[in-house]
Amino acid sequence: MPKATNQDLKKMLRDHELKATSQRIALLKLLNNTYKHFDAEELYLELHKRQKNVSRATIYRSLEALVDQELVNKLDFGDGRMRYECSRGGDDHHDHLICEQCGKIVEFLNIEIEAQQLAVCEENGFLPTTHTMYIFGICADCRNLESEPEIG
Amino acid sequence: MPKATNQDLKKMLRDHELKATSQRIALLKLLNNTYKHFDAEELYLELHKRQKNVSRATIYRSLEALVDQELVNKLDFGDGRMRYECSRGGDDHHDHLICEQCGKIVEFLNIEIEAQQLAVCEENGFLPTTHTMYIFGICADCRNLESEPEIG
DNA sequence: TGCGTAAATGAGAATCATTCTTATTTTCAT
DNA sequence: ATGAAAATAAGAATGATTCTCATTTACGCA
């Protein structure tokens, strides 16, 4: 898809009842144009690199607002800091494989798992709002490296 | 099952190459005899209530050792602090439903989900080590309360 | 187009869970 | 019983995130 223009992002914010500040536009642009899972500090540094001196407090506050509006997803990989990825429209739900060696993240969606989750909720009279599922392990690339013969 | 005696716990620790200190025994006893998901501060306060004045640092270090030895499971419900539950032997894997209203936790195991997770890993050449799955929502009890008629 | 107000921001202090440091105490093999 | 290696206590340090409050900005309305 084409990169979003500032006007697009401005509209996106206003459509979600968020004021279109330059800080939020810069943040959203970064998340939309770079397909990556950022943590707050990476966003802070990346914005400064681009001469957008957004404060850390604003980054956290803006991310919270964007997550509330489902423009951004917040991910918890269990290492003590949250990651953020842009949400790609209505039904972009997916889960993650996380390589413990190189940190690579692979997204996946398994219909059967999603269906079984709903079944479990139903059995328990539980009304689900969200769920998180992360599978940790060693990715294909890192496994190959491991089995590579030593360079003599 | 009968409550574990101090001797049982001592053996359990030594069987896992851990020195049997009074602090670790107290911690393990608490986790084994109370079927509950504790966070570190709750463990600290509970132990002090029982006249076992274990320091916070020791609680964290002991929990780390117990988790390494798979005597205890570490859970991340995404609210900024870790929870700990005793592991009930070899294959006690289970996932969690978490009520966002009352905090209640229901454990479940769904064979089909487990199988599909392995299938996803296989498709991606991914070697899984662990996974976490938490479903957040409103539990049956809280839903009933919500629909309860007002008391006039 | 300019104004006023409510909302957003910046800077750094505060918080909270967790980890680290160092002196002291304890465990346990011998 | 003894001593070396490991564990502990107490509180300082850390790191991610949230809060405070003075200042700035967005934007509906005139």
mmCIF file of C-alpha atoms (C1' of nucleotides) in Angstrom:
data_model
loop_
_atom_site.group_PDB
_atom_site.id
_atom_site.type_symbol
_atom_site.label_atom_id
_atom_site.label_comp_id
_atom_site.label_asym_id
_atom_site.label_seq_id
_atom_site.Cartn_x
_atom_site.Cartn_y
_atom_site.Cartn_z
ATOM 1 C CA MET A 1 0.000 0.000 0.000
ATOM 2 C CA PRO A 2 1.127 3.592 -0.584
ATOM 3 C CA LYS A 3 2.720 5.451 2.270
ATOM 4 C CA ALA A 4 0.262 7.531 4.227
ATOM 5 C CA THR A 5 0.610 11.285 3.767
ATOM 6 C CA ASN A 6 0.446 13.738 6.624
ATOM 7 C CA GLN A 7 -3.071 14.591 5.512
ATOM 8 C CA ASP A 8 -4.073 10.923 5.659
ATOM 9 C CA LEU A 9 -2.686 10.605 9.144
ATOM 10 C CA LYS A 10 -4.376 13.817 10.241
ATOM 11 C CA LYS A 11 -7.696 12.484 9.044
ATOM 12 C CA MET A 12 -7.026 9.142 10.661
ATOM 13 C CA LEU A 13 -6.513 10.830 14.013
ATOM 14 C CA ARG A 14 -9.540 13.091 13.707
ATOM 15 C CA ASP A 15 -11.740 10.214 12.643
ATOM 16 C CA HIS A 16 -10.880 8.718 16.012
ATOM 17 C CA GLU A 17 -11.569 11.891 18.009
ATOM 18 C CA LEU A 18 -7.896 12.550 18.555
ATOM 19 C CA LYS A 19 -6.412 15.983 18.018
ATOM 20 C CA ALA A 20 -3.963 15.987 15.164
ATOM 21 C CA THR A 21 -0.800 17.227 16.845
ATOM 22 C CA SER A 22 2.519 17.176 15.056
ATOM 23 C CA GLN A 23 3.830 14.724 17.629
ATOM 24 C CA ARG A 24 1.052 12.223 17.034
ATOM 25 C CA ILE A 25 1.396 12.537 13.288
ATOM 26 C CA ALA A 26 5.131 11.885 13.473
ATOM 27 C CA LEU A 27 4.577 8.881 15.703
ATOM 28 C CA LEU A 28 1.847 7.414 13.542
ATOM 29 C CA LYS A 29 3.894 7.991 10.407
ATOM 30 C CA LEU A 30 6.817 6.108 11.874
ATOM 31 C CA LEU A 31 4.626 3.191 12.913
ATOM 32 C CA ASN A 32 2.776 3.110 9.601
ATOM 33 C CA ASN A 33 5.744 3.398 7.304
ATOM 34 C CA THR A 34 8.085 1.043 9.096
ATOM 35 C CA TYR A 35 6.743 -2.424 9.485
ATOM 36 C CA LYS A 36 8.408 -3.260 12.755
ATOM 37 C CA HIS A 37 7.699 -3.844 16.424
ATOM 38 C CA PHE A 38 8.991 -0.824 18.321
ATOM 39 C CA ASP A 39 9.408 -0.252 22.004
ATOM 40 C CA ALA A 40 8.886 3.226 23.446
ATOM 41 C CA GLU A 41 12.582 4.033 23.653
ATOM 42 C CA GLU A 42 13.175 3.033 20.037
ATOM 43 C CA LEU A 43 10.344 5.325 18.969
ATOM 44 C CA TYR A 44 11.835 8.129 21.047
ATOM 45 C CA LEU A 45 15.293 7.720 19.504
ATOM 46 C CA GLU A 46 13.984 7.249 15.981
ATOM 47 C CA LEU A 47 11.870 10.403 16.188
ATOM 48 C CA HIS A 48 14.808 12.417 17.495
ATOM 49 C CA LYS A 49 16.968 11.087 14.671
ATOM 50 C CA ARG A 50 14.347 12.580 12.347
ATOM 51 C CA GLN A 51 14.426 15.941 14.137
ATOM 52 C CA LYS A 52 11.054 15.310 15.764
ATOM 53 C CA ASN A 53 11.859 15.978 19.387
ATOM 54 C CA VAL A 54 8.873 14.339 20.990
ATOM 55 C CA SER A 55 9.211 13.813 24.731
ATOM 56 C CA ARG A 56 9.026 10.400 26.283
ATOM 57 C CA ALA A 57 5.924 11.339 28.246
ATOM 58 C CA THR A 58 4.169 12.298 25.038
ATOM 59 C CA ILE A 59 5.210 9.082 23.361
ATOM 60 C CA TYR A 60 3.675 7.033 26.140
ATOM 61 C CA ARG A 61 0.542 9.170 26.271
ATOM 62 C CA SER A 62 0.080 9.139 22.510
ATOM 63 C CA LEU A 63 0.633 5.420 22.282
ATOM 64 C CA GLU A 64 -1.987 4.877 24.946
ATOM 65 C CA ALA A 65 -4.484 6.937 22.972
ATOM 66 C CA LEU A 66 -3.623 5.172 19.714
ATOM 67 C CA VAL A 67 -3.980 1.772 21.351
ATOM 68 C CA ASP A 68 -7.338 2.782 22.830
ATOM 69 C CA GLN A 69 -8.470 3.706 19.345
ATOM 70 C CA GLU A 70 -7.089 0.455 17.958
ATOM 71 C CA LEU A 71 -4.841 2.273 15.533
ATOM 72 C CA VAL A 72 -1.882 0.584 17.208
ATOM 73 C CA ASN A 73 -1.432 -2.787 18.905
ATOM 74 C CA LYS A 74 0.444 -3.130 22.172
ATOM 75 C CA LEU A 75 2.420 -6.331 22.584
ATOM 76 C CA ASP A 76 3.909 -7.881 25.686
ATOM 77 C CA PHE A 77 6.779 -10.238 24.903
ATOM 78 C CA GLY A 78 7.476 -10.693 28.580
ATOM 79 C CA ASP A 79 10.849 -8.973 28.643
ATOM 80 C CA GLY A 80 9.812 -5.990 30.680
ATOM 81 C CA ARG A 81 8.916 -3.486 28.021
ATOM 82 C CA MET A 82 5.961 -3.168 25.704
ATOM 83 C CA ARG A 83 6.184 -3.203 21.899
ATOM 84 C CA TYR A 84 3.951 -1.366 19.500
ATOM 85 C CA GLU A 85 2.966 -2.184 15.938
ATOM 86 C CA CYS A 86 0.571 -0.405 13.628
ATOM 87 C CA SER A 87 -2.794 -2.050 13.340
ATOM 88 C CA ARG A 88 -3.727 -2.799 9.773
ATOM 89 C CA GLY A 89 -7.438 -2.137 9.761
ATOM 90 C CA GLY A 90 -10.533 -3.956 10.954
ATOM 91 C CA ASP A 91 -9.537 -7.536 11.516
ATOM 92 C CA ASP A 92 -5.780 -7.742 11.659
ATOM 93 C CA HIS A 93 -5.573 -10.041 14.638
ATOM 94 C CA HIS A 94 -2.545 -12.303 14.678
ATOM 95 C CA ASP A 95 -0.300 -14.041 17.143
ATOM 96 C CA HIS A 96 3.493 -14.145 17.332
ATOM 97 C CA LEU A 97 6.407 -16.535 17.175
ATOM 98 C CA ILE A 98 9.378 -14.965 18.923
ATOM 99 C CA CYS A 99 12.943 -16.149 18.405
ATOM 100 C CA GLU A 100 14.788 -16.165 21.710
ATOM 101 C CA GLN A 101 18.107 -16.006 19.903
ATOM 102 C CA CYS A 102 17.840 -13.253 17.306
ATOM 103 C CA GLY A 103 14.619 -11.589 18.421
ATOM 104 C CA LYS A 104 12.921 -12.089 15.091
ATOM 105 C CA ILE A 105 9.141 -12.023 15.188
ATOM 106 C CA VAL A 106 6.939 -14.022 12.869
ATOM 107 C CA GLU A 107 3.227 -13.325 12.812
ATOM 108 C CA PHE A 108 0.658 -16.014 12.253
ATOM 109 C CA LEU A 109 -3.037 -16.636 12.420
ATOM 110 C CA ASN A 110 -4.505 -20.059 12.986
ATOM 111 C CA ILE A 111 -8.250 -20.286 12.554
ATOM 112 C CA GLU A 112 -8.558 -23.479 14.536
ATOM 113 C CA ILE A 113 -6.798 -21.949 17.532
ATOM 114 C CA GLU A 114 -9.047 -18.900 17.402
ATOM 115 C CA ALA A 115 -12.120 -21.146 17.234
ATOM 116 C CA GLN A 116 -10.968 -23.291 20.148
ATOM 117 C CA GLN A 117 -10.312 -20.202 22.237
ATOM 118 C CA LEU A 118 -13.910 -19.149 21.770
ATOM 119 C CA ALA A 119 -15.026 -22.677 22.623
ATOM 120 C CA VAL A 120 -13.057 -22.607 25.872
ATOM 121 C CA CYS A 121 -14.607 -19.260 26.779
ATOM 122 C CA GLU A 122 -18.081 -20.552 26.070
ATOM 123 C CA GLU A 123 -17.529 -23.640 28.227
ATOM 124 C CA ASN A 124 -16.578 -21.351 31.092
ATOM 125 C CA GLY A 125 -19.275 -18.741 30.624
ATOM 126 C CA PHE A 126 -16.449 -16.323 29.956
ATOM 127 C CA LEU A 127 -16.909 -13.259 27.728
ATOM 128 C CA PRO A 128 -13.551 -12.662 26.038
ATOM 129 C CA THR A 129 -12.303 -9.173 25.202
ATOM 130 C CA THR A 130 -8.750 -9.849 24.041
ATOM 131 C CA HIS A 131 -6.148 -12.523 24.207
ATOM 132 C CA THR A 132 -2.419 -12.770 23.836
ATOM 133 C CA MET A 133 -0.475 -15.720 22.575
ATOM 134 C CA TYR A 134 3.254 -15.813 22.135
ATOM 135 C CA ILE A 135 5.279 -18.856 21.240
ATOM 136 C CA PHE A 136 8.937 -18.554 22.204
ATOM 137 C CA GLY A 137 11.677 -20.677 20.670
ATOM 138 C CA ILE A 138 14.395 -20.786 18.036
ATOM 139 C CA CYS A 139 13.620 -19.649 14.498
ATOM 140 C CA ALA A 140 14.564 -21.519 11.344
ATOM 141 C CA ASP A 141 17.520 -19.236 10.575
ATOM 142 C CA CYS A 142 19.057 -19.582 14.011
ATOM 143 C CA ARG A 143 18.595 -23.353 13.932
ATOM 144 C CA ASN A 144 20.472 -23.495 10.654
ATOM 145 C CA LEU A 145 23.311 -21.421 12.048
ATOM 146 C CA GLU A 146 23.527 -23.726 15.046
ATOM 147 C CA SER A 147 23.948 -26.807 12.915
ATOM 148 C CA GLU A 148 26.440 -25.116 10.565
ATOM 149 C CA PRO A 149 29.804 -26.874 10.621
ATOM 150 C CA GLU A 150 32.619 -24.965 12.324
ATOM 151 C CA ILE A 151 34.774 -22.926 9.993
ATOM 152 C CA GLY A 152 38.209 -24.537 10.291
ATOM 153 C CA MET B 1 -2.849 -34.488 48.136
ATOM 154 C CA PRO B 2 -1.369 -34.243 51.635
ATOM 155 C CA LYS B 3 0.467 -31.081 52.543
ATOM 156 C CA ALA B 4 4.187 -31.322 52.006
ATOM 157 C CA THR B 5 6.256 -31.501 55.204
ATOM 158 C CA ASN B 6 9.438 -29.527 55.704
ATOM 159 C CA GLN B 7 11.366 -32.727 55.052
ATOM 160 C CA ASP B 8 9.537 -33.235 51.770
ATOM 161 C CA LEU B 9 10.348 -29.709 50.694
ATOM 162 C CA LYS B 10 13.953 -30.056 51.769
ATOM 163 C CA LYS B 11 14.282 -33.160 49.634
ATOM 164 C CA MET B 12 12.510 -31.470 46.759
ATOM 165 C CA LEU B 13 15.071 -28.652 46.817
ATOM 166 C CA ARG B 14 18.075 -30.956 47.128
ATOM 167 C CA ASP B 15 16.806 -33.170 44.350
ATOM 168 C CA HIS B 16 17.061 -30.072 42.192
ATOM 169 C CA GLU B 17 20.565 -29.114 43.319
ATOM 170 C CA LEU B 18 19.297 -26.254 45.421
ATOM 171 C CA LYS B 19 20.479 -25.716 48.951
ATOM 172 C CA ALA B 20 17.695 -26.190 51.438
ATOM 173 C CA THR B 21 17.632 -22.857 53.222
ATOM 174 C CA SER B 22 14.868 -21.946 55.648
ATOM 175 C CA GLN B 23 13.826 -19.130 53.315
ATOM 176 C CA ARG B 24 13.378 -21.382 50.328
ATOM 177 C CA ILE B 25 11.499 -23.946 52.370
ATOM 178 C CA ALA B 26 9.109 -21.289 53.668
ATOM 179 C CA LEU B 27 8.557 -19.954 50.183
ATOM 180 C CA LEU B 28 7.975 -23.359 48.668
ATOM 181 C CA LYS B 29 5.629 -24.335 51.484
ATOM 182 C CA LEU B 30 3.532 -21.245 50.885
ATOM 183 C CA LEU B 31 3.321 -21.891 47.167
ATOM 184 C CA ASN B 32 2.587 -25.589 47.610
ATOM 185 C CA ASN B 33 -0.029 -25.326 50.321
ATOM 186 C CA THR B 34 -1.944 -22.359 48.957
ATOM 187 C CA TYR B 35 -3.295 -22.903 45.521
ATOM 188 C CA LYS B 36 -3.096 -19.338 44.311
ATOM 189 C CA HIS B 37 -1.230 -17.079 41.909
ATOM 190 C CA PHE B 38 1.040 -14.870 43.991
ATOM 191 C CA ASP B 39 3.079 -11.882 42.991
ATOM 192 C CA ALA B 40 6.416 -11.248 44.713
ATOM 193 C CA GLU B 41 5.056 -8.613 47.088
ATOM 194 C CA GLU B 42 2.198 -10.867 48.204
ATOM 195 C CA LEU B 43 4.699 -13.596 48.973
ATOM 196 C CA TYR B 44 6.820 -11.122 50.914
ATOM 197 C CA LEU B 45 3.883 -9.923 53.005
ATOM 198 C CA GLU B 46 2.471 -13.392 53.541
ATOM 199 C CA LEU B 47 5.804 -14.738 54.746
ATOM 200 C CA HIS B 48 6.211 -11.818 57.137
ATOM 201 C CA LYS B 49 2.725 -12.429 58.475
ATOM 202 C CA ARG B 50 3.944 -15.929 59.306
ATOM 203 C CA GLN B 51 7.041 -14.617 61.071
ATOM 204 C CA LYS B 52 9.291 -15.685 58.229
ATOM 205 C CA ASN B 53 11.154 -12.477 57.532
ATOM 206 C CA VAL B 54 12.538 -13.258 54.108
ATOM 207 C CA SER B 55 13.918 -10.251 52.275
ATOM 208 C CA ARG B 56 12.543 -9.166 48.909
ATOM 209 C CA ALA B 57 15.854 -9.826 47.198
ATOM 210 C CA THR B 58 15.816 -13.400 48.461
ATOM 211 C CA ILE B 59 12.252 -13.888 47.313
ATOM 212 C CA TYR B 60 13.162 -12.822 43.797
ATOM 213 C CA ARG B 61 16.359 -14.871 43.740
ATOM 214 C CA SER B 62 14.665 -17.958 45.137
ATOM 215 C CA LEU B 63 11.777 -17.683 42.730
ATOM 216 C CA GLU B 64 14.217 -17.447 39.866
ATOM 217 C CA ALA B 65 15.932 -20.630 41.010
ATOM 218 C CA LEU B 66 12.621 -22.427 41.541
ATOM 219 C CA VAL B 67 11.385 -21.385 38.114
ATOM 220 C CA ASP B 68 14.649 -22.563 36.534
ATOM 221 C CA GLN B 69 14.094 -25.920 38.175
ATOM 222 C CA GLU B 70 10.467 -25.955 37.044
ATOM 223 C CA LEU B 71 9.216 -26.285 40.586
ATOM 224 C CA VAL B 72 7.341 -23.027 40.078
ATOM 225 C CA ASN B 73 5.722 -21.414 37.044
ATOM 226 C CA LYS B 74 6.145 -17.715 36.297
ATOM 227 C CA LEU B 75 3.142 -16.033 34.714
ATOM 228 C CA ASP B 76 2.889 -12.695 32.949
ATOM 229 C CA PHE B 77 -0.633 -11.328 32.963
ATOM 230 C CA GLY B 78 0.561 -8.129 31.348
ATOM 231 C CA ASP B 79 -0.101 -5.832 34.317
ATOM 232 C CA GLY B 80 3.506 -5.079 35.088
ATOM 233 C CA ARG B 81 4.297 -7.706 37.681
ATOM 234 C CA MET B 82 4.909 -11.404 37.463
ATOM 235 C CA ARG B 83 2.836 -14.055 39.229
ATOM 236 C CA TYR B 84 4.026 -17.380 40.528
ATOM 237 C CA GLU B 85 2.200 -20.658 40.992
ATOM 238 C CA CYS B 86 3.492 -24.014 42.128
ATOM 239 C CA SER B 87 4.090 -26.446 39.344
ATOM 240 C CA ARG B 88 2.279 -29.689 39.852
ATOM 241 C CA GLY B 89 4.713 -32.195 38.455
ATOM 242 C CA GLY B 90 5.802 -33.321 35.035
ATOM 243 C CA ASP B 91 3.191 -32.142 32.613
ATOM 244 C CA ASP B 92 1.093 -29.526 34.290
ATOM 245 C CA HIS B 93 0.979 -27.132 31.376
ATOM 246 C CA HIS B 94 -2.171 -25.047 31.200
ATOM 247 C CA ASP B 95 -3.314 -21.674 29.950
ATOM 248 C CA HIS B 96 -5.330 -18.998 31.714
ATOM 249 C CA LEU B 97 -8.589 -17.106 31.474
ATOM 250 C CA ILE B 98 -8.267 -13.829 33.372
ATOM 251 C CA CYS B 99 -11.261 -11.813 34.525
ATOM 252 C CA GLU B 100 -10.615 -8.124 33.978
ATOM 253 C CA GLN B 101 -13.216 -7.220 36.572
ATOM 254 C CA CYS B 102 -12.546 -9.383 39.628
ATOM 255 C CA GLY B 103 -9.117 -10.741 38.733
ATOM 256 C CA LYS B 104 -10.208 -14.349 38.994
ATOM 257 C CA ILE B 105 -8.073 -16.812 37.077
ATOM 258 C CA VAL B 106 -9.384 -19.989 35.504
ATOM 259 C CA GLU B 107 -6.931 -22.529 34.174
ATOM 260 C CA PHE B 108 -7.617 -24.613 31.123
ATOM 261 C CA LEU B 109 -5.936 -26.957 28.721
ATOM 262 C CA ASN B 110 -7.149 -27.460 25.187
ATOM 263 C CA ILE B 111 -5.496 -30.299 23.333
ATOM 264 C CA GLU B 112 -6.464 -28.949 19.937
ATOM 265 C CA ILE B 113 -4.858 -25.578 20.638
ATOM 266 C CA GLU B 114 -1.672 -27.242 21.819
ATOM 267 C CA ALA B 115 -1.599 -29.380 18.681
ATOM 268 C CA GLN B 116 -2.180 -26.421 16.378
ATOM 269 C CA GLN B 117 0.584 -24.471 18.082
ATOM 270 C CA LEU B 118 3.006 -27.247 17.252
ATOM 271 C CA ALA B 119 1.685 -27.306 13.693
ATOM 272 C CA VAL B 120 2.307 -23.569 13.309
ATOM 273 C CA CYS B 121 5.847 -24.006 14.602
ATOM 274 C CA GLU B 122 6.488 -26.844 12.206
ATOM 275 C CA GLU B 123 5.225 -24.821 9.255
ATOM 276 C CA ASN B 124 7.696 -22.102 10.150
ATOM 277 C CA GLY B 125 10.667 -24.303 10.932
ATOM 278 C CA PHE B 126 10.418 -22.949 14.446
ATOM 279 C CA LEU B 127 11.588 -24.958 17.476
ATOM 280 C CA PRO B 128 9.335 -23.965 20.373
ATOM 281 C CA THR B 129 10.560 -23.829 23.953
ATOM 282 C CA THR B 130 7.610 -22.276 25.757
ATOM 283 C CA HIS B 131 4.477 -20.375 25.032
ATOM 284 C CA THR B 132 2.087 -18.159 26.884
ATOM 285 C CA MET B 133 -1.576 -17.729 26.210
ATOM 286 C CA TYR B 134 -3.875 -15.548 28.220
ATOM 287 C CA ILE B 135 -7.488 -14.816 27.387
ATOM 288 C CA PHE B 136 -8.781 -11.650 29.032
ATOM 289 C CA GLY B 137 -12.466 -10.912 29.508
ATOM 290 C CA ILE B 138 -15.339 -11.038 31.988
ATOM 291 C CA CYS B 139 -15.954 -14.194 33.989
ATOM 292 C CA ALA B 140 -19.320 -15.874 34.477
ATOM 293 C CA ASP B 141 -19.795 -14.499 38.001
ATOM 294 C CA CYS B 142 -19.114 -10.911 36.999
ATOM 295 C CA ARG B 143 -21.431 -11.214 34.018
ATOM 296 C CA ASN B 144 -24.215 -12.376 36.321
ATOM 297 C CA LEU B 145 -23.640 -9.482 38.680
ATOM 298 C CA GLU B 146 -23.774 -7.080 35.758
ATOM 299 C CA SER B 147 -27.176 -8.331 34.629
ATOM 300 C CA GLU B 148 -28.533 -8.469 38.191
ATOM 301 C CA PRO B 149 -31.522 -6.136 38.619
ATOM 302 C CA GLU B 150 -30.869 -3.047 40.729
ATOM 303 C CA ILE B 151 -31.869 -3.365 44.359
ATOM 304 C CA GLY B 152 -34.577 -0.710 44.794
ATOM 305 C "C1'" DT C 1 -8.792 35.210 10.144
ATOM 306 C "C1'" DG C 2 -8.186 35.841 15.146
ATOM 307 C "C1'" DC C 3 -9.503 34.177 20.082
ATOM 308 C "C1'" DG C 4 -10.316 31.534 24.062
ATOM 309 C "C1'" DT C 5 -10.521 27.317 26.194
ATOM 310 C "C1'" DA C 6 -9.812 22.744 26.712
ATOM 311 C "C1'" DA C 7 -6.510 19.505 25.604
ATOM 312 C "C1'" DA C 8 -1.676 18.240 24.639
ATOM 313 C "C1'" DT C 9 3.123 18.727 25.524
ATOM 314 C "C1'" DG C 10 7.957 19.004 27.788
ATOM 315 C "C1'" DA C 11 10.974 18.317 31.405
ATOM 316 C "C1'" DG C 12 12.014 16.082 34.983
ATOM 317 C "C1'" DA C 13 10.387 14.088 39.386
ATOM 318 C "C1'" DA C 14 8.021 10.042 41.134
ATOM 319 C "C1'" DT C 15 6.696 5.297 41.115
ATOM 320 C "C1'" DC C 16 6.916 0.448 41.031
ATOM 321 C "C1'" DA C 17 8.718 -4.001 40.138
ATOM 322 C "C1'" DT C 18 12.901 -6.004 39.934
ATOM 323 C "C1'" DT C 19 18.057 -6.471 40.184
ATOM 324 C "C1'" DC C 20 22.447 -5.414 42.134
ATOM 325 C "C1'" DT C 21 25.982 -4.650 45.861
ATOM 326 C "C1'" DT C 22 28.380 -5.762 49.798
ATOM 327 C "C1'" DA C 23 28.953 -7.238 54.321
ATOM 328 C "C1'" DT C 24 27.319 -11.014 57.065
ATOM 329 C "C1'" DT C 25 25.360 -15.542 57.821
ATOM 330 C "C1'" DT C 26 24.336 -20.274 56.597
ATOM 331 C "C1'" DT C 27 24.741 -24.711 54.358
ATOM 332 C "C1'" DC C 28 26.831 -28.986 53.859
ATOM 333 C "C1'" DA C 29 30.734 -31.971 52.237
ATOM 334 C "C1'" DT C 30 34.655 -33.545 54.512
ATOM 335 C "C1'" DA D 1 33.109 -29.779 64.070
ATOM 336 C "C1'" DT D 2 35.094 -26.783 60.177
ATOM 337 C "C1'" DG D 3 35.806 -23.942 56.306
ATOM 338 C "C1'" DA D 4 34.873 -22.782 51.535
ATOM 339 C "C1'" DA D 5 31.245 -21.785 48.638
ATOM 340 C "C1'" DA D 6 26.752 -20.245 48.368
ATOM 341 C "C1'" DA D 7 22.794 -17.683 50.232
ATOM 342 C "C1'" DT D 8 20.866 -13.824 52.659
ATOM 343 C "C1'" DA D 9 19.572 -8.946 54.408
ATOM 344 C "C1'" DA D 10 19.218 -4.303 53.679
ATOM 345 C "C1'" DG D 11 18.959 -0.913 51.025
ATOM 346 C "C1'" DA D 12 20.853 1.380 46.829
ATOM 347 C "C1'" DA D 13 20.404 1.212 41.835
ATOM 348 C "C1'" DT D 14 17.988 0.398 37.632
ATOM 349 C "C1'" DG D 15 14.753 0.775 33.964
ATOM 350 C "C1'" DA D 16 10.248 1.170 32.116
ATOM 351 C "C1'" DT D 17 6.426 3.811 32.740
ATOM 352 C "C1'" DT D 18 3.433 7.401 34.915
ATOM 353 C "C1'" DC D 19 2.672 11.732 37.062
ATOM 354 C "C1'" DT D 20 3.007 16.873 37.889
ATOM 355 C "C1'" DC D 21 2.504 21.247 36.506
ATOM 356 C "C1'" DA D 22 3.873 25.170 33.924
ATOM 357 C "C1'" DT D 23 3.731 26.244 29.046
ATOM 358 C "C1'" DT D 24 2.154 25.593 24.343
ATOM 359 C "C1'" DT D 25 -1.062 24.138 20.784
ATOM 360 C "C1'" DA D 26 -5.308 22.782 18.311
ATOM 361 C "C1'" DC D 27 -9.470 24.031 16.591
ATOM 362 C "C1'" DG D 28 -14.600 25.472 17.150
ATOM 363 C "C1'" DC D 29 -16.592 29.711 16.937
ATOM 364 C "C1'" DA D 30 -17.204 34.596 16.184
#
